[in-house]
Short mmCIF file of C-alpha atoms and ligand atoms in Angstrom, two decimals:
data_model
loop_
_atom_site.label_atom_id
_atom_site.label_comp_id
_atom_site.label_asym_id
_atom_site.label_seq_id
_atom_site.Cartn_x
_atom_site.Cartn_y
_atom_site.Cartn_z
CA MET A 1 -3.65 19.64 -11.97
CA ARG A 2 -5.91 20.51 -9.04
CA SER A 3 -4.61 20.37 -5.49
CA LEU A 4 -5.20 17.33 -3.35
CA ARG A 5 -7.23 19.52 -1.00
CA PHE A 6 -9.53 20.56 -3.83
CA ARG A 7 -9.98 16.97 -4.99
CA LEU A 8 -10.69 15.72 -1.46
CA ALA A 9 -13.25 18.48 -0.84
CA LEU A 10 -14.87 17.89 -4.24
CA GLY A 11 -15.08 14.13 -3.62
CA TYR A 12 -16.64 14.74 -0.24
CA LEU A 13 -19.12 17.19 -1.76
CA LEU A 14 -20.14 14.83 -4.55
CA ILE A 15 -20.71 11.94 -2.13
CA PHE A 16 -22.64 14.20 0.22
CA THR A 17 -24.86 15.52 -2.59
CA LEU A 18 -25.49 12.00 -3.86
CA MET A 19 -26.40 10.84 -0.36
CA LEU A 20 -28.74 13.80 0.20
CA THR A 21 -30.49 13.11 -3.11
CA VAL A 22 -30.87 9.40 -2.40
CA ILE A 23 -32.11 10.04 1.16
CA GLY A 24 -34.56 12.70 -0.11
CA ALA A 25 -35.92 10.36 -2.80
CA LEU A 26 -36.30 7.53 -0.27
CA PHE A 27 -38.12 9.80 2.18
CA ARG A 28 -40.40 11.08 -0.52
CA GLU A 29 -41.20 7.54 -1.60
CA SER A 30 -41.93 6.40 1.99
CA LEU A 31 -44.04 9.46 2.74
CA SER A 32 -46.07 8.95 -0.39
CA SER A 33 -46.66 5.24 0.28
CA ILE A 34 -47.67 5.93 3.92
CA LEU A 35 -50.15 8.60 2.82
CA TYR A 36 -51.59 6.38 0.06
CA ALA A 37 -51.89 3.52 2.57
CA GLN A 38 -53.88 5.80 4.86
CA VAL A 39 -56.23 6.81 2.06
CA THR A 40 -56.61 3.15 1.05
CA ALA A 41 -57.49 2.14 4.63
CA ALA A 42 -60.06 4.95 4.94
CA LEU A 43 -61.56 4.02 1.59
CA GLU A 44 -61.80 0.37 2.60
CA GLU A 45 -63.64 1.45 5.74
CA GLU A 46 -66.05 3.53 3.68
CA TRP A 47 -66.63 0.59 1.35
CA GLY A 48 -67.54 -1.55 4.36
CA ALA A 49 -69.88 1.18 5.63
CA SER A 50 -71.47 1.65 2.18
CA LYS A 51 -72.65 -1.96 2.25
CA GLY A 52 -74.78 -1.15 5.34
CA TYR A 53 -76.41 1.88 3.74
CA LEU A 54 -76.76 1.01 0.05
CA ARG A 55 -79.17 -1.59 -1.33
CA PHE A 56 -80.53 -2.33 -4.76
CA GLU A 57 -84.17 -2.96 -5.29
CA HIS A 58 -85.86 -3.26 -8.73
CA ARG A 59 -82.70 -2.05 -10.44
CA ARG A 60 -82.58 1.06 -8.31
CA PRO A 61 -80.04 2.02 -5.64
CA ILE A 62 -81.64 2.94 -2.31
CA TRP A 63 -79.80 4.55 0.59
CA PHE A 64 -81.00 3.33 3.99
CA PHE A 65 -79.95 5.50 6.92
CA ASP A 66 -81.34 7.61 9.75
CA HIS A 67 -81.65 11.09 8.20
CA PHE A 68 -81.84 12.59 11.64
CA ASP A 69 -78.61 11.04 12.84
CA PRO A 70 -75.94 13.63 11.96
CA GLU A 71 -73.19 11.04 12.10
CA GLU A 72 -74.83 8.62 9.67
CA SER A 73 -75.79 11.52 7.37
CA LEU A 74 -72.21 12.68 7.35
CA ILE A 75 -70.88 9.21 6.54
CA VAL A 76 -73.36 8.71 3.71
CA SER A 77 -72.74 12.14 2.22
CA ARG A 78 -69.00 11.49 2.33
CA ILE A 79 -69.49 8.16 0.51
CA GLN A 80 -71.68 9.84 -2.07
CA ARG A 81 -69.10 12.54 -2.90
CA VAL A 82 -67.17 10.24 -5.25
CA TYR A 83 -69.65 7.55 -6.19
CA LEU A 84 -70.98 5.65 -9.12
CA SER A 85 -73.31 2.70 -9.52
CA THR A 86 -74.37 0.92 -12.70
CA ASP A 87 -76.33 -2.06 -13.73
CA SER A 88 -74.46 -5.17 -14.87
CA ASP A 89 -74.96 -4.06 -18.48
CA GLY A 90 -73.33 -0.70 -17.74
CA THR A 91 -76.57 1.34 -17.48
CA LEU A 92 -75.82 4.29 -15.26
CA LEU A 93 -77.89 4.24 -12.07
CA GLU A 94 -76.35 6.97 -9.95
CA MET A 95 -73.27 9.18 -10.38
CA SER A 96 -71.91 11.95 -8.13
CA PRO A 97 -70.75 15.21 -9.84
CA VAL A 98 -67.14 14.46 -8.87
CA TYR A 99 -67.36 11.05 -10.54
CA ARG A 100 -68.76 12.73 -13.60
CA GLY A 101 -65.55 14.78 -13.69
CA ILE A 102 -63.60 11.55 -13.58
CA GLY A 103 -65.82 9.98 -16.22
CA PRO A 104 -67.86 6.75 -16.02
CA ASP A 105 -66.07 3.42 -16.46
CA SER A 106 -66.26 1.53 -19.72
CA LEU A 107 -68.59 -1.46 -20.04
CA ASP A 108 -65.60 -3.70 -20.56
CA HIS A 109 -64.05 -2.61 -17.30
CA ILE A 110 -67.37 -2.91 -15.43
CA GLN A 111 -67.83 -6.46 -16.59
CA ARG A 112 -64.27 -7.38 -15.63
CA VAL A 113 -64.81 -5.98 -12.12
CA LEU A 114 -68.14 -7.81 -11.78
CA GLN A 115 -66.46 -11.07 -12.67
CA SER A 116 -63.45 -10.62 -10.43
CA ALA A 117 -63.61 -12.13 -6.98
CA SER A 118 -61.14 -9.73 -5.35
CA PRO A 119 -61.63 -6.00 -4.77
CA VAL A 120 -60.37 -3.64 -7.47
CA VAL A 121 -58.58 -0.40 -6.59
CA VAL A 122 -57.60 2.05 -9.32
CA ILE A 123 -56.23 5.57 -9.47
CA ARG A 124 -58.12 7.91 -11.82
CA LYS A 125 -57.86 11.63 -12.51
CA ASP A 126 -60.71 14.12 -12.98
CA GLU A 127 -60.80 16.79 -15.66
CA HIS A 128 -58.66 19.12 -13.48
CA GLY A 129 -56.04 16.45 -13.04
CA THR A 130 -56.86 15.76 -9.38
CA PRO A 131 -56.08 12.10 -8.64
CA TYR A 132 -58.63 9.84 -6.93
CA LEU A 133 -58.23 6.43 -5.39
CA ILE A 134 -61.26 4.42 -6.44
CA ARG A 135 -62.53 1.20 -4.88
CA GLN A 136 -64.76 -0.80 -7.20
CA GLY A 137 -66.69 -4.00 -6.70
CA ALA A 138 -69.91 -5.95 -7.21
CA VAL A 139 -72.90 -5.55 -4.90
CA PRO A 140 -75.79 -8.08 -5.28
CA ASP A 141 -79.48 -7.43 -4.66
CA GLU A 142 -81.87 -9.91 -3.09
CA ARG A 143 -82.28 -11.77 -6.38
CA ARG A 144 -78.51 -12.17 -6.73
CA HIS A 145 -78.45 -9.62 -9.53
CA GLN A 146 -75.01 -7.93 -9.60
CA TYR A 147 -74.48 -4.14 -9.61
CA PHE A 148 -71.28 -2.26 -10.22
CA VAL A 149 -70.41 0.18 -7.39
CA ALA A 150 -67.42 2.53 -7.24
CA ILE A 151 -66.54 4.91 -4.42
CA GLY A 152 -63.45 7.05 -4.20
CA ARG A 153 -61.34 9.43 -2.19
CA SER A 154 -59.24 12.29 -3.37
CA LEU A 155 -55.47 11.85 -3.28
CA ALA A 156 -54.95 15.56 -3.66
CA ASP A 157 -54.06 16.10 0.02
CA ALA A 158 -51.56 13.26 0.03
CA ASP A 159 -50.00 14.54 -3.21
CA ARG A 160 -49.88 18.07 -1.86
CA ILE A 161 -48.07 16.92 1.28
CA VAL A 162 -45.56 14.97 -0.81
CA ALA A 163 -45.09 17.92 -3.17
CA THR A 164 -44.57 20.33 -0.26
CA PHE A 165 -42.01 18.00 1.28
CA THR A 166 -40.21 17.58 -2.04
CA TRP A 167 -40.14 21.27 -2.72
CA ARG A 168 -38.87 22.19 0.75
CA TYR A 169 -36.30 19.41 0.81
CA PHE A 170 -34.81 20.25 -2.56
CA ALA A 171 -34.99 23.97 -1.79
CA ILE A 172 -32.73 23.65 1.23
CA MET A 173 -30.47 21.09 -0.44
CA PRO A 174 -28.28 23.64 -2.30
CA LEU A 175 -27.77 25.38 1.03
CA LEU A 176 -26.70 22.10 2.64
CA VAL A 177 -24.47 21.34 -0.32
CA ILE A 178 -22.76 24.73 -0.04
CA LEU A 179 -22.30 24.19 3.70
CA ALA A 180 -20.94 20.69 3.08
CA GLY A 181 -18.56 22.06 0.47
CA ALA A 182 -17.21 24.63 2.92
CA LEU A 183 -16.94 21.97 5.63
CA GLY A 184 -15.20 19.57 3.23
CA TRP A 185 -12.74 22.27 2.22
CA ALA A 186 -11.97 23.08 5.86
CA LEU A 187 -11.68 19.41 6.85
CA ALA A 188 -9.43 18.58 3.89
CA GLY A 189 -7.27 21.57 4.81
CA ARG A 190 -7.01 20.38 8.39
CA ALA A 191 -6.26 16.79 7.39
CA LEU A 192 -3.58 17.89 4.95
CA GLN A 193 -1.93 20.42 7.24
CA PRO A 194 0.55 17.85 8.65
CA VAL A 195 1.43 16.83 5.09
CA LYS A 196 2.11 20.49 4.28
CA ASP A 197 4.25 20.78 7.40
CA LEU A 198 6.11 17.64 6.34
CA ALA A 199 6.71 19.07 2.86
CA ASP A 200 7.90 22.40 4.36
CA LYS A 201 10.38 20.59 6.54
CA ALA A 202 11.51 18.34 3.71
CA HIS A 203 12.15 21.46 1.59
CA LYS A 204 14.60 22.70 4.19
CA ILE A 205 16.69 19.53 3.94
CA THR A 206 19.78 19.94 1.83
CA SER A 207 22.43 17.42 0.89
CA SER A 208 24.81 19.09 3.33
CA ASP A 209 22.50 18.40 6.23
CA LEU A 210 20.87 15.02 6.12
CA THR A 211 20.60 14.71 9.88
CA VAL A 212 17.31 16.64 9.99
CA LYS A 213 14.58 14.59 11.59
CA ILE A 214 10.92 15.46 11.36
CA PRO A 215 9.37 15.16 14.82
CA LEU A 216 6.62 12.58 15.22
CA ARG A 217 3.19 14.02 16.03
CA GLY A 218 2.48 11.25 18.51
CA THR A 219 -0.87 10.44 16.94
CA ASP A 220 0.27 6.98 15.86
CA ASP A 221 -1.61 7.33 12.56
CA GLU A 222 -0.72 6.96 8.88
CA LEU A 223 1.03 10.33 8.83
CA ASP A 224 3.22 9.35 11.75
CA GLU A 225 4.02 6.20 9.81
CA LEU A 226 4.96 8.33 6.82
CA VAL A 227 7.14 10.56 9.01
CA GLU A 228 8.84 7.49 10.47
CA ALA A 229 9.47 6.01 7.02
CA PHE A 230 10.80 9.37 5.86
CA ASN A 231 13.10 9.66 8.88
CA ARG A 232 14.35 6.11 8.34
CA MET A 233 15.06 6.89 4.71
CA MET A 234 16.92 10.04 5.77
CA SER A 235 19.03 8.08 8.28
CA SER A 236 20.05 5.50 5.71
CA LEU A 237 20.76 8.25 3.16
CA ASN A 238 22.79 10.04 5.77
CA LEU A 239 24.69 6.83 6.51
CA SER A 240 25.44 6.28 2.82
CA PHE A 241 26.53 9.89 2.40
CA GLU A 242 28.65 9.59 5.51
CA ARG A 243 30.30 6.46 4.10
CA ILE A 244 31.00 8.08 0.76
CA ARG A 245 32.45 11.11 2.53
CA GLN A 246 34.54 8.86 4.72
CA PHE A 247 35.58 6.88 1.67
CA SER A 248 36.78 10.01 -0.14
CA THR A 249 38.83 10.91 2.93
CA ASP A 250 40.21 7.37 3.14
CA VAL A 251 41.05 7.22 -0.56
CA SER A 252 42.80 10.59 -0.45
CA HIS A 253 44.66 9.48 2.65
CA GLU A 254 45.62 6.12 1.11
CA LEU A 255 46.78 7.76 -2.07
CA ARG A 256 48.55 10.61 -0.34
CA THR A 257 50.79 8.41 1.80
CA PRO A 258 52.58 6.65 -1.09
CA LEU A 259 52.50 9.86 -3.17
CA THR A 260 54.27 11.82 -0.41
CA ALA A 261 56.77 8.97 -0.07
CA ILE A 262 57.44 8.91 -3.83
CA ARG A 263 57.85 12.64 -3.88
CA GLY A 264 60.30 12.48 -0.90
CA GLN A 265 62.32 9.75 -2.56
CA LEU A 266 62.54 11.60 -5.85
CA GLU A 267 63.55 14.81 -4.08
CA VAL A 268 66.24 12.91 -2.21
CA ALA A 269 67.47 11.46 -5.50
CA LEU A 270 67.47 14.88 -7.14
CA PHE A 271 69.13 16.89 -4.38
CA THR A 272 71.28 14.52 -2.35
CA ALA A 273 72.05 11.38 -4.38
CA ARG A 274 75.49 11.31 -5.78
CA THR A 275 76.38 7.77 -6.65
CA PRO A 276 74.49 5.44 -9.01
CA ASP A 277 73.71 3.20 -5.99
CA GLN A 278 71.98 6.04 -4.18
CA TYR A 279 69.95 6.83 -7.31
CA GLN A 280 69.02 3.20 -7.65
CA ASP A 281 67.92 2.97 -3.99
CA ALA A 282 65.68 5.98 -4.41
CA MET A 283 64.19 4.55 -7.60
CA VAL A 284 63.54 1.16 -6.01
CA ASN A 285 61.78 2.79 -3.03
CA ALA A 286 59.76 5.02 -5.31
CA LEU A 287 58.77 2.04 -7.43
CA GLN A 288 57.54 0.15 -4.37
CA ASP A 289 55.27 3.05 -3.49
CA VAL A 290 54.08 3.31 -7.07
CA GLU A 291 53.24 -0.39 -6.80
CA GLN A 292 51.17 0.30 -3.66
CA LEU A 293 49.39 3.14 -5.44
CA SER A 294 48.48 0.97 -8.38
CA ASN A 295 47.30 -1.75 -6.00
CA ILE A 296 44.83 0.63 -4.42
CA VAL A 297 43.58 1.87 -7.78
CA ARG A 298 43.31 -1.72 -9.04
CA ALA A 299 41.28 -2.75 -5.97
CA LEU A 300 38.84 0.09 -6.56
CA LEU A 301 38.55 -0.66 -10.23
CA LEU A 302 38.13 -4.36 -9.66
CA LEU A 303 35.36 -3.96 -7.14
CA SER A 304 33.41 -1.60 -9.33
CA GLN A 305 33.87 -4.02 -12.26
CA ALA A 306 32.78 -6.96 -10.10
CA GLU A 307 29.71 -5.17 -8.79
CA SER A 308 28.64 -3.97 -12.22
CA GLY A 309 28.97 -7.51 -13.60
CA GLN A 310 31.87 -6.76 -15.93
CA LEU A 311 34.28 -9.19 -14.30
CA ALA A 312 34.08 -12.54 -16.05
CA LEU A 313 35.10 -15.54 -13.96
CA GLN A 314 37.44 -18.16 -15.41
CA MET A 315 35.92 -21.25 -13.85
CA THR A 316 38.37 -24.13 -13.67
CA PRO A 317 38.87 -27.01 -11.24
CA VAL A 318 41.00 -25.64 -8.44
CA ASP A 319 42.74 -27.54 -5.64
CA LEU A 320 42.00 -25.17 -2.78
CA SER A 321 44.44 -27.07 -0.54
CA ASP A 322 47.30 -26.03 -2.88
CA VAL A 323 46.08 -22.44 -2.99
CA LEU A 324 46.02 -22.29 0.80
CA THR A 325 49.47 -23.80 1.20
CA ASP A 326 50.86 -21.21 -1.24
CA MET A 327 49.10 -18.38 0.58
CA VAL A 328 50.46 -19.44 3.95
CA GLU A 329 53.94 -19.37 2.46
CA GLN A 330 53.34 -15.88 1.02
CA TYR A 331 52.02 -14.50 4.30
CA ASP A 332 54.69 -16.08 6.49
CA ILE A 333 56.97 -13.08 6.30
CA PRO A 334 54.30 -10.36 6.81
CA ALA A 335 52.91 -12.35 9.75
CA GLU A 336 56.33 -12.67 11.29
CA ALA A 337 56.92 -8.95 10.78
CA ALA A 338 53.66 -8.26 12.62
CA GLY A 339 54.64 -10.62 15.44
CA VAL A 340 51.74 -12.94 14.67
CA THR A 341 52.04 -16.75 14.58
CA LEU A 342 50.51 -18.08 11.39
CA SER A 343 49.55 -21.76 11.28
CA ALA A 344 47.42 -23.89 8.97
CA GLU A 345 45.40 -27.08 9.21
CA VAL A 346 44.78 -27.97 5.59
CA SER A 347 43.24 -31.28 4.46
CA PRO A 348 44.65 -32.28 1.11
CA GLY A 349 42.54 -32.59 -2.04
CA CYS A 350 39.79 -30.07 -1.35
CA LEU A 351 38.64 -29.43 -4.89
CA VAL A 352 36.33 -26.68 -6.03
CA ARG A 353 35.26 -25.37 -9.39
CA ALA A 354 36.33 -21.76 -9.24
CA ASP A 355 38.30 -18.86 -10.63
CA LYS A 356 41.76 -19.45 -9.17
CA THR A 357 42.75 -15.77 -9.09
CA GLN A 358 39.58 -14.91 -7.20
CA MET A 359 40.17 -17.80 -4.76
CA GLU A 360 43.64 -16.42 -4.09
CA ARG A 361 42.18 -12.96 -3.63
CA LEU A 362 39.54 -14.33 -1.22
CA VAL A 363 42.09 -16.13 0.96
CA SER A 364 44.54 -13.25 0.73
CA ASN A 365 41.93 -10.67 1.86
CA LEU A 366 40.81 -12.77 4.83
CA LEU A 367 44.36 -13.62 5.81
CA SER A 368 45.69 -10.09 5.54
CA ASN A 369 42.73 -8.79 7.60
CA ALA A 370 43.40 -11.42 10.28
CA ILE A 371 47.06 -10.37 10.46
CA LYS A 372 46.18 -6.64 10.27
CA TYR A 373 43.68 -6.78 13.12
CA THR A 374 45.67 -9.09 15.42
CA PRO A 375 48.11 -7.41 17.79
CA GLU A 376 51.65 -8.68 18.34
CA GLY A 377 51.83 -12.04 20.06
CA GLY A 378 48.52 -13.21 18.61
CA LYS A 379 47.71 -16.20 16.42
CA VAL A 380 46.10 -16.70 13.05
CA ILE A 381 44.93 -20.21 12.18
CA LEU A 382 43.87 -21.19 8.72
CA GLY A 383 41.66 -24.26 8.23
CA LEU A 384 40.44 -26.16 5.19
CA ALA A 385 38.47 -29.42 5.08
CA HIS A 386 35.46 -31.14 3.57
CA ASP A 387 32.61 -29.98 5.78
CA ALA A 388 31.46 -32.72 8.13
CA GLU A 389 28.06 -31.10 8.79
CA SER A 390 27.15 -30.42 5.18
CA PRO A 391 28.46 -33.07 2.80
CA GLY A 392 29.37 -31.77 -0.65
CA TRP A 393 30.78 -28.55 0.73
CA VAL A 394 34.33 -27.43 1.40
CA ARG A 395 34.85 -25.34 4.54
CA LEU A 396 37.54 -22.68 4.70
CA SER A 397 38.11 -20.89 8.01
CA VAL A 398 40.34 -18.04 9.08
CA ARG A 399 40.54 -17.69 12.87
CA ASP A 400 42.47 -15.04 14.75
CA THR A 401 42.99 -13.98 18.33
CA GLY A 402 42.81 -10.30 17.38
CA ILE A 403 40.78 -7.28 18.37
CA GLY A 404 37.44 -8.76 17.32
CA ILE A 405 34.44 -6.88 15.98
CA PRO A 406 31.69 -5.36 18.16
CA ALA A 407 28.42 -7.29 17.72
CA GLU A 408 26.50 -4.21 16.52
CA LYS A 409 29.08 -3.61 13.76
CA LEU A 410 29.05 -7.18 12.47
CA PRO A 411 26.09 -6.78 10.08
CA HIS A 412 27.92 -3.97 8.25
CA ILE A 413 31.44 -5.29 7.75
CA PHE A 414 30.65 -6.68 4.29
CA ASP A 415 29.26 -3.33 3.14
CA ARG A 416 31.22 -1.31 0.66
CA PHE A 417 33.61 1.21 2.25
CA TYR A 418 32.60 0.18 5.75
CA ARG A 419 35.32 0.24 8.41
CA VAL A 420 34.94 -0.26 12.14
CA ARG A 421 36.17 2.93 13.77
CA SER A 422 38.25 2.46 16.90
CA THR A 423 41.68 3.38 18.21
CA GLU A 424 42.98 -0.05 17.15
CA THR A 425 41.53 -0.07 13.63
CA ASN A 426 42.69 3.49 13.01
CA LYS A 427 46.26 2.29 13.36
CA VAL A 428 45.93 0.19 10.21
CA HIS A 429 45.17 1.48 6.77
CA GLY A 430 42.29 0.15 4.80
CA LEU A 431 39.57 1.24 2.44
CA GLY A 432 36.77 -0.97 3.71
CA LEU A 433 36.67 -2.74 0.35
CA GLY A 434 38.36 -6.05 1.19
CA LEU A 435 35.35 -7.80 2.72
CA SER A 436 32.94 -6.40 0.10
CA PHE A 437 35.13 -8.09 -2.44
CA VAL A 438 35.30 -11.31 -0.40
CA SER A 439 31.52 -11.34 -0.15
CA TRP A 440 31.17 -10.78 -3.91
CA ILE A 441 33.63 -13.65 -4.68
CA VAL A 442 31.76 -16.05 -2.37
CA GLN A 443 28.41 -15.18 -3.92
CA ALA A 444 29.79 -15.49 -7.45
CA HIS A 445 30.88 -19.05 -6.56
CA ASN A 446 27.50 -19.95 -5.00
CA GLY A 447 29.09 -20.13 -1.57
CA ARG A 448 28.21 -18.84 1.85
CA ILE A 449 30.15 -16.74 4.29
CA SER A 450 29.65 -16.22 8.02
CA VAL A 451 31.56 -14.57 10.79
CA GLU A 452 31.71 -15.04 14.55
CA SER A 453 33.54 -12.53 16.63
CA VAL A 454 34.03 -11.53 20.26
CA GLU A 455 35.38 -8.08 20.86
CA GLY A 456 38.87 -8.26 22.34
CA GLN A 457 39.16 -12.01 21.82
CA GLY A 458 39.18 -12.59 18.08
CA SER A 459 37.19 -13.42 15.00
CA THR A 460 36.51 -16.45 12.82
CA PHE A 461 35.48 -16.10 9.19
CA LYS A 462 33.97 -19.25 7.66
CA VAL A 463 33.46 -19.76 3.95
CA LEU A 464 31.53 -22.70 2.50
CA LEU A 465 32.06 -23.50 -1.18
CA PRO A 466 30.44 -26.28 -3.22
CA ALA A 467 32.97 -29.11 -3.57
CA ALA A 468 33.88 -30.32 -7.05
CA GLU A 469 33.88 -34.08 -7.52
CA SER A 470 37.30 -35.41 -8.40
CA ALA A 471 35.78 -37.39 -11.29
CA LYS A 472 34.61 -34.14 -12.87
CA LEU A 473 38.02 -32.69 -12.30
CA LEU A 474 39.65 -35.57 -14.19
CA THR A 475 37.29 -35.29 -17.15
CA THR A 476 37.90 -31.56 -17.51
CA PRO A 477 40.26 -30.95 -20.43
CA ALA A 478 43.72 -29.86 -19.41
CA PRO A 479 43.94 -26.65 -21.54
CA VAL A 480 41.02 -25.13 -19.61
CA ALA A 481 42.67 -26.07 -16.32
CA ALA A 482 45.86 -24.43 -17.56
CA ALA A 483 43.91 -21.27 -18.52
P1 ADP B 1 39.66 -2.80 5.57
O1 ADP B 1 40.34 -2.33 4.34
O2 ADP B 1 39.31 -1.69 6.49
O3 ADP B 1 40.34 -3.92 6.26
P2 ADP B 1 37.57 -4.73 5.04
O4 ADP B 1 36.39 -4.64 4.14
O5 ADP B 1 38.55 -5.81 4.74
O6 ADP B 1 38.24 -3.31 5.05
O7 ADP B 1 37.04 -4.95 6.50
C1 ADP B 1 36.03 -4.12 6.99
C2 ADP B 1 36.19 -3.90 8.48
O8 ADP B 1 35.92 -5.09 9.18
C3 ADP B 1 37.59 -3.49 8.86
O9 ADP B 1 37.77 -2.11 8.78
C4 ADP B 1 37.69 -4.00 10.27
O10 ADP B 1 37.23 -3.04 11.17
C5 ADP B 1 36.78 -5.21 10.30
N1 ADP B 1 37.50 -6.47 10.21
C6 ADP B 1 37.70 -7.22 9.13
N2 ADP B 1 38.39 -8.35 9.43
C7 ADP B 1 38.64 -8.31 10.75
C8 ADP B 1 39.32 -9.17 11.69
N3 ADP B 1 39.89 -10.31 11.29
N4 ADP B 1 39.37 -8.78 12.97
C9 ADP B 1 38.82 -7.63 13.39
N5 ADP B 1 38.16 -6.78 12.56
C10 ADP B 1 38.07 -7.10 11.27
#
């Protein structure tokens, strides 16, 4: 494959050559028609003049002019250079030697000219191939008898000029083409230099350093646009890499904490436990940490299953009001432990068609976040009702008076592995997967989720889910509901 530079230069060269050829041909054509027009005009003038000097009497042409006037003599001798006259039956009356070279016209042609009302102009060649423009027509005598007269002018000069032009033009064309080729090559090189620079810089980028930015040239052209797009792509790649890196650190950290605890408990059991009670205590503690470990692994597995479409939903009619009441009961103790007041305003009979486990997971994730990110003394309020603004929808809200989320971080909180980094959030463990999962559950149930938050004052997560009609709920067979 040829280089882009070569192809650009070649394209330029081809277009240039084509243009030169077309321009040359057009010029040649115009030159030739101008020169022919000049000859035609001069010939027409001579034809007019010939009428004043040439008469026919008794079937004989007679030239009337002042033999002593050099101008008239010159005009007449010029007319007579290429001249022929015949009778209407084609009998030759007078013929100049040049016309003899061209050859007399056929009787047929003579008769056609004599009958035609308009002047006839033809181009004829002599025996040497020299072209002549010939004006032919009928000239009457006093008795209205018609004679055929032809006078001509050589086109050799005009043809020579055109030939000289053509020869010179096409002789210098290769030179111009070579020059254009060199110019095209240089221009293509210049135009592609920034692309080469860009490629050189891109070569230097490695996966360990994605922060490299290619400086803009400040020309505000397509290449700058390319550089900008490239830089944007690099930033988002860098962000993703950064998140994955952060995620690895978080996962190792999350896994290490319970692992270290398990190890400590087992060591205690091995070296210091004496009584069966002490052994049992150590085992129970270790088991709790194992439980935490498997929770983390399950969360990771579940999310990847959900996102790759492997998690099948068991859609059944679910009374969300019941789910919420249960959840509040479950989170009462953790909330109390965190010093957070948990309250709920739940309208009864909010029915949705959903996967119950996923609904529990959705509420549980939002609730645990609200408790996690609300300092001691704060409040978490859970709400559930049929939405007044959009009929046919059930609105679930989780409001807290916690640390809030900075406005610029809000668009990212549903991203996988994303965590807001601050002194407060660093105090609590998390993988940044909870909200990704929440968002997936809402989407899988054709719902909508939104969040409002003021840093330092608290956040409100709102979820809208399509309400199931109670009639549908009643007609649904019980075994499915039980499943
Ligand atoms: P994590 O495991 O870190 O809690 P999530 O995906 O559940 O991950 O949440 C993503 C981030 O959004 C959290 O790290 C936190 O910074 C922020 N966040 C989520 N819920 C709240 C909330 N109720 N109040 C303040 N910040 C929150």
